[in-house]
Amino acid sequence: MPTAVDLFIPCFVDQLFPSTAMNMVKVLEKLGCAVHYNGNQTCCGQPAYNAGYKTESCEVATKFLNDFPPAEGRYIVSPSASCVGMVRNAYAGLFEGTADQSRYHGVQRRIFELTEFIVDVLGVPSIAGAQLAGKYTYHDSCAALRECGIRAAPRQLLDAVQGLERLEMAETETCCGFGGTFAVKFEAISVAMAQQKVEHALATGADYLISTDTSCLMHLDAYIRREKKPIKTMHVADVLASGW
């Protein structure tokens, strides 16, 4: 039996990076997964939650639970560690002690970021046929590293891509400066953090700056394009779908 997967496509990916979502599907299907998509899904509630609107975020989070009802043997997989971290961790504060507590716990156990799902759940160490010539450096997003404990899985998959060489940058675990509403409320600080991150990436001589989160990459790419820096941002799903 193929591994059954429910896709959760976050707002950023749906509206701004749909090709990343399609590449995730491409990779999962290559690995033999039966992929399902609920077109009624919207948001995990993180924007409202981070802005302090707990009631409103709870309404969106409740819809999320409704959109992903329990299904035997079916995982929830997303190309965003940020959204996965929201569901795994912040939902506890929204649903613990409520009638939805058991539903939340069920979703919490089933949801995974793409690379940790491939490596830790499927037990797959590499994507056959993946090819990308060049050197890359990796950005550990705050959500992936601190909220989900993801560090090794994306590097393992990327290191196995034919033609790709990893060059670790300084302070890879430091925030890129996006932080959702932080980038809006504290623009100058946010831009300075992006500048620091990009400079560390450039110092490695890498061709690509890769991460698990399109939100971080969007923020960094805006600085890169504005300053005309010689490095390209890529989501890990887009890399794993390259060359085949």
Tab-separated table of C-alpha atoms in Angstrom:
chain	number	residue	atom	x	y	z
A	1	MET	CA	0.000	0.000	0.000
A	2	PRO	CA	1.342	3.477	-0.853
A	3	THR	CA	1.875	5.919	1.995
A	4	ALA	CA	-1.153	8.237	2.098
A	5	VAL	CA	-0.419	11.950	2.408
A	6	ASP	CA	-2.619	15.001	2.863
A	7	LEU	CA	-0.974	18.131	1.467
A	8	PHE	CA	-1.029	21.324	3.489
A	9	ILE	CA	-0.080	24.190	1.188
A	10	PRO	CA	0.472	27.365	3.250
A	11	CYS	CA	-0.705	30.834	2.230
A	12	PHE	CA	2.743	31.995	1.090
A	13	VAL	CA	3.270	28.956	-1.087
A	14	ASP	CA	-0.245	28.972	-2.530
A	15	GLN	CA	-0.189	32.647	-3.493
A	16	LEU	CA	3.451	33.337	-4.293
A	17	PHE	CA	5.301	30.055	-4.859
A	18	PRO	CA	2.846	27.561	-6.402
A	19	SER	CA	5.637	25.848	-8.323
A	20	THR	CA	7.191	24.847	-4.995
A	21	ALA	CA	3.934	23.115	-4.046
A	22	MET	CA	3.857	21.287	-7.370
A	23	ASN	CA	7.470	20.218	-6.944
A	24	MET	CA	6.643	18.823	-3.515
A	25	VAL	CA	3.897	16.746	-5.100
A	26	LYS	CA	6.332	15.618	-7.791
A	27	VAL	CA	8.821	14.417	-5.172
A	28	LEU	CA	6.238	12.696	-2.973
A	29	GLU	CA	4.702	10.868	-5.919
A	30	LYS	CA	8.163	9.757	-7.046
A	31	LEU	CA	8.549	8.200	-3.609
A	32	GLY	CA	5.320	6.275	-4.097
A	33	CYS	CA	3.036	8.362	-1.906
A	34	ALA	CA	-0.690	8.642	-2.599
A	35	VAL	CA	-1.152	12.402	-2.450
A	36	HIS	CA	-4.456	14.020	-1.460
A	37	TYR	CA	-5.365	17.713	-1.526
A	38	ASN	CA	-8.350	19.328	0.176
A	39	GLY	CA	-9.166	22.441	-1.849
A	40	ASN	CA	-11.073	23.960	1.071
A	41	GLN	CA	-7.931	24.455	3.141
A	42	THR	CA	-6.756	27.999	3.834
A	43	CYS	CA	-4.374	29.047	6.617
A	44	CYS	CA	-2.951	27.588	9.825
A	45	GLY	CA	-3.724	30.823	11.699
A	46	GLN	CA	-0.151	31.900	12.309
A	47	PRO	CA	-0.401	35.509	11.016
A	48	ALA	CA	-3.241	36.340	13.412
A	49	TYR	CA	-1.590	34.409	16.242
A	50	ASN	CA	1.745	36.219	15.890
A	51	ALA	CA	-0.065	39.556	15.787
A	52	GLY	CA	-1.750	38.791	19.103
A	53	TYR	CA	-5.258	38.029	17.832
A	54	LYS	CA	-5.842	34.802	19.732
A	55	THR	CA	-9.604	34.588	19.173
A	56	GLU	CA	-9.285	35.115	15.434
A	57	SER	CA	-6.350	32.715	15.145
A	58	CYS	CA	-8.339	30.087	17.041
A	59	GLU	CA	-11.156	30.388	14.498
A	60	VAL	CA	-8.719	29.779	11.647
A	61	ALA	CA	-6.999	26.967	13.541
A	62	THR	CA	-10.360	25.286	14.156
A	63	LYS	CA	-10.982	25.374	10.407
A	64	PHE	CA	-7.597	23.740	9.944
A	65	LEU	CA	-8.647	20.872	12.214
A	66	ASN	CA	-11.858	20.553	10.209
A	67	ASP	CA	-9.940	20.547	6.931
A	68	PHE	CA	-7.681	17.698	8.086
A	69	PRO	CA	-9.932	15.168	9.823
A	70	PRO	CA	-8.416	11.896	11.034
A	71	ALA	CA	-7.754	9.423	8.246
A	72	GLU	CA	-6.236	6.034	8.936
A	73	GLY	CA	-2.587	5.961	7.960
A	74	ARG	CA	-2.652	9.416	6.373
A	75	TYR	CA	0.056	11.974	7.167
A	76	ILE	CA	-0.108	15.756	6.725
A	77	VAL	CA	2.946	17.081	4.870
A	78	SER	CA	3.842	20.715	4.231
A	79	PRO	CA	6.682	22.597	2.496
A	80	SER	CA	6.830	25.007	5.444
A	81	ALA	CA	8.443	24.303	8.810
A	82	SER	CA	6.951	27.584	10.030
A	83	CYS	CA	3.389	26.374	9.576
A	84	VAL	CA	4.195	22.917	10.900
A	85	GLY	CA	5.699	24.521	13.992
A	86	MET	CA	2.556	26.597	14.456
A	87	VAL	CA	0.339	23.517	14.411
A	88	ARG	CA	2.614	21.399	16.589
A	89	ASN	CA	3.317	23.999	19.238
A	90	ALA	CA	1.071	27.062	19.244
A	91	TYR	CA	-2.106	25.016	18.876
A	92	ALA	CA	-1.484	23.682	22.380
A	93	GLY	CA	-2.229	27.135	23.779
A	94	LEU	CA	-5.346	27.393	21.647
A	95	PHE	CA	-6.875	23.961	22.226
A	96	GLU	CA	-5.547	22.418	25.442
A	97	GLY	CA	-8.436	21.935	27.840
A	98	THR	CA	-11.063	22.451	25.134
A	99	ALA	CA	-13.369	20.077	23.303
A	100	ASP	CA	-10.932	20.137	20.382
A	101	GLN	CA	-7.956	18.957	22.416
A	102	SER	CA	-8.045	15.364	21.164
A	103	ARG	CA	-8.427	16.522	17.542
A	104	TYR	CA	-5.446	18.817	17.958
A	105	HIS	CA	-3.322	16.015	19.411
A	106	GLY	CA	-4.250	13.817	16.454
A	107	VAL	CA	-3.185	16.460	13.949
A	108	GLN	CA	-0.045	17.237	15.944
A	109	ARG	CA	1.095	13.612	15.629
A	110	ARG	CA	0.407	13.479	11.888
A	111	ILE	CA	1.927	16.707	10.572
A	112	PHE	CA	5.459	16.899	9.167
A	113	GLU	CA	7.656	19.269	7.192
A	114	LEU	CA	8.643	17.796	3.818
A	115	THR	CA	12.294	16.890	4.488
A	116	GLU	CA	11.707	15.371	7.916
A	117	PHE	CA	8.843	13.345	6.442
A	118	ILE	CA	11.043	11.988	3.665
A	119	VAL	CA	14.000	11.140	5.913
A	120	ASP	CA	12.448	10.363	9.301
A	121	VAL	CA	9.092	8.853	8.318
A	122	LEU	CA	9.704	7.280	4.909
A	123	GLY	CA	13.326	6.479	5.716
A	124	VAL	CA	14.520	7.760	2.327
A	125	PRO	CA	18.057	9.271	2.370
A	126	SER	CA	18.090	10.721	-1.161
A	127	ILE	CA	15.926	11.515	-4.180
A	128	ALA	CA	17.027	9.416	-7.132
A	129	GLY	CA	17.814	11.498	-10.196
A	130	ALA	CA	17.951	14.865	-8.409
A	131	GLN	CA	20.620	17.018	-10.063
A	132	LEU	CA	21.738	20.623	-9.647
A	133	ALA	CA	25.199	21.865	-10.510
A	134	GLY	CA	26.770	24.330	-8.119
A	135	LYS	CA	27.515	25.098	-4.505
A	136	TYR	CA	24.928	25.824	-1.853
A	137	THR	CA	24.706	27.166	1.643
A	138	TYR	CA	21.842	26.366	3.948
A	139	HIS	CA	19.711	28.664	6.109
A	140	ASP	CA	18.223	27.077	9.228
A	141	SER	CA	14.886	28.813	9.640
A	142	CYS	CA	13.911	29.601	13.218
A	143	ALA	CA	10.772	27.488	12.933
A	144	ALA	CA	12.539	24.478	11.450
A	145	LEU	CA	15.394	24.472	13.933
A	146	ARG	CA	13.800	25.705	17.135
A	147	GLU	CA	10.170	24.688	16.816
A	148	CYS	CA	10.533	21.434	14.891
A	149	GLY	CA	14.091	20.316	15.629
A	150	ILE	CA	14.898	19.995	11.931
A	151	ARG	CA	18.553	20.315	10.994
A	152	ALA	CA	19.996	17.111	9.562
A	153	ALA	CA	17.227	15.981	7.191
A	154	PRO	CA	17.361	18.817	4.629
A	155	ARG	CA	21.149	18.747	4.538
A	156	GLN	CA	21.169	14.992	4.039
A	157	LEU	CA	18.804	15.215	1.075
A	158	LEU	CA	20.574	18.202	-0.463
A	159	ASP	CA	24.023	16.672	-0.045
A	160	ALA	CA	22.801	13.677	-2.051
A	161	VAL	CA	21.767	15.847	-5.021
A	162	GLN	CA	24.158	15.133	-7.884
A	163	GLY	CA	26.436	18.071	-8.650
A	164	LEU	CA	25.590	20.020	-5.497
A	165	GLU	CA	28.191	20.860	-2.857
A	166	ARG	CA	27.428	22.287	0.595
A	167	LEU	CA	29.342	25.233	2.056
A	168	GLU	CA	28.200	26.084	5.578
A	169	MET	CA	27.936	29.784	6.298
A	170	ALA	CA	28.713	31.563	9.551
A	171	GLU	CA	25.823	31.909	12.007
A	172	THR	CA	23.550	29.679	9.960
A	173	GLU	CA	21.221	29.367	12.966
A	174	THR	CA	20.693	33.143	13.241
A	175	CYS	CA	17.293	34.547	12.213
A	176	CYS	CA	16.970	36.033	8.724
A	177	GLY	CA	14.885	38.921	10.046
A	178	PHE	CA	11.519	38.093	8.524
A	179	GLY	CA	9.470	36.908	11.481
A	180	GLY	CA	6.118	37.697	9.869
A	181	THR	CA	4.784	40.912	11.384
A	182	PHE	CA	8.267	41.654	12.776
A	183	ALA	CA	9.394	42.636	9.268
A	184	VAL	CA	6.537	45.142	9.096
A	185	LYS	CA	6.793	46.589	12.600
A	186	PHE	CA	10.598	46.721	12.738
A	187	GLU	CA	11.574	47.229	9.117
A	188	ALA	CA	15.061	48.648	9.689
A	189	ILE	CA	16.093	45.852	12.034
A	190	SER	CA	14.550	43.263	9.742
A	191	VAL	CA	16.464	44.521	6.705
A	192	ALA	CA	19.725	44.679	8.665
A	193	MET	CA	19.264	41.050	9.707
A	194	ALA	CA	18.615	40.046	6.104
A	195	GLN	CA	21.755	41.894	5.042
A	196	GLN	CA	23.832	40.048	7.620
A	197	LYS	CA	22.423	36.681	6.568
A	198	VAL	CA	23.049	37.343	2.866
A	199	GLU	CA	26.586	38.568	3.520
A	200	HIS	CA	27.357	35.374	5.436
A	201	ALA	CA	25.970	33.365	2.527
A	202	LEU	CA	27.983	35.294	-0.044
A	203	ALA	CA	31.175	34.837	1.976
A	204	THR	CA	30.994	31.097	1.317
A	205	GLY	CA	31.055	31.562	-2.443
A	206	ALA	CA	27.825	29.595	-2.805
A	207	ASP	CA	25.615	29.837	-5.874
A	208	TYR	CA	22.425	28.982	-3.985
A	209	LEU	CA	20.907	29.884	-0.624
A	210	ILE	CA	18.481	27.088	0.271
A	211	SER	CA	15.958	26.644	3.076
A	212	THR	CA	12.752	24.853	4.090
A	213	ASP	CA	10.693	28.059	4.331
A	214	THR	CA	9.480	30.277	1.502
A	215	SER	CA	8.819	33.093	3.969
A	216	CYS	CA	12.509	33.338	4.866
A	217	LEU	CA	13.512	32.955	1.228
A	218	MET	CA	11.086	35.659	0.090
A	219	HIS	CA	12.551	38.068	2.622
A	220	LEU	CA	16.155	37.260	1.713
A	221	ASP	CA	15.481	37.287	-2.020
A	222	ALA	CA	13.987	40.771	-1.799
A	223	TYR	CA	17.232	42.044	-0.312
A	224	ILE	CA	19.322	40.075	-2.819
A	225	ARG	CA	17.409	41.465	-5.796
A	226	ARG	CA	17.402	45.023	-4.480
A	227	GLU	CA	21.157	44.961	-3.894
A	228	LYS	CA	21.831	42.861	-7.021
A	229	LYS	CA	23.788	40.225	-5.103
A	230	PRO	CA	25.160	37.187	-7.014
A	231	ILE	CA	23.288	34.382	-5.261
A	232	LYS	CA	19.969	32.635	-5.912
A	233	THR	CA	17.429	31.504	-3.319
A	234	MET	CA	15.743	28.105	-3.694
A	235	HIS	CA	13.306	26.089	-1.624
A	236	VAL	CA	14.503	22.578	-0.853
A	237	ALA	CA	11.510	21.063	-2.718
A	238	ASP	CA	12.532	22.866	-5.907
A	239	VAL	CA	16.057	21.505	-5.600
A	240	LEU	CA	14.927	17.924	-4.978
A	241	ALA	CA	12.676	18.109	-8.056
A	242	SER	CA	15.493	19.360	-10.310
A	243	GLY	CA	17.108	17.290	-13.028
A	244	TRP	CA	14.486	14.599	-13.603
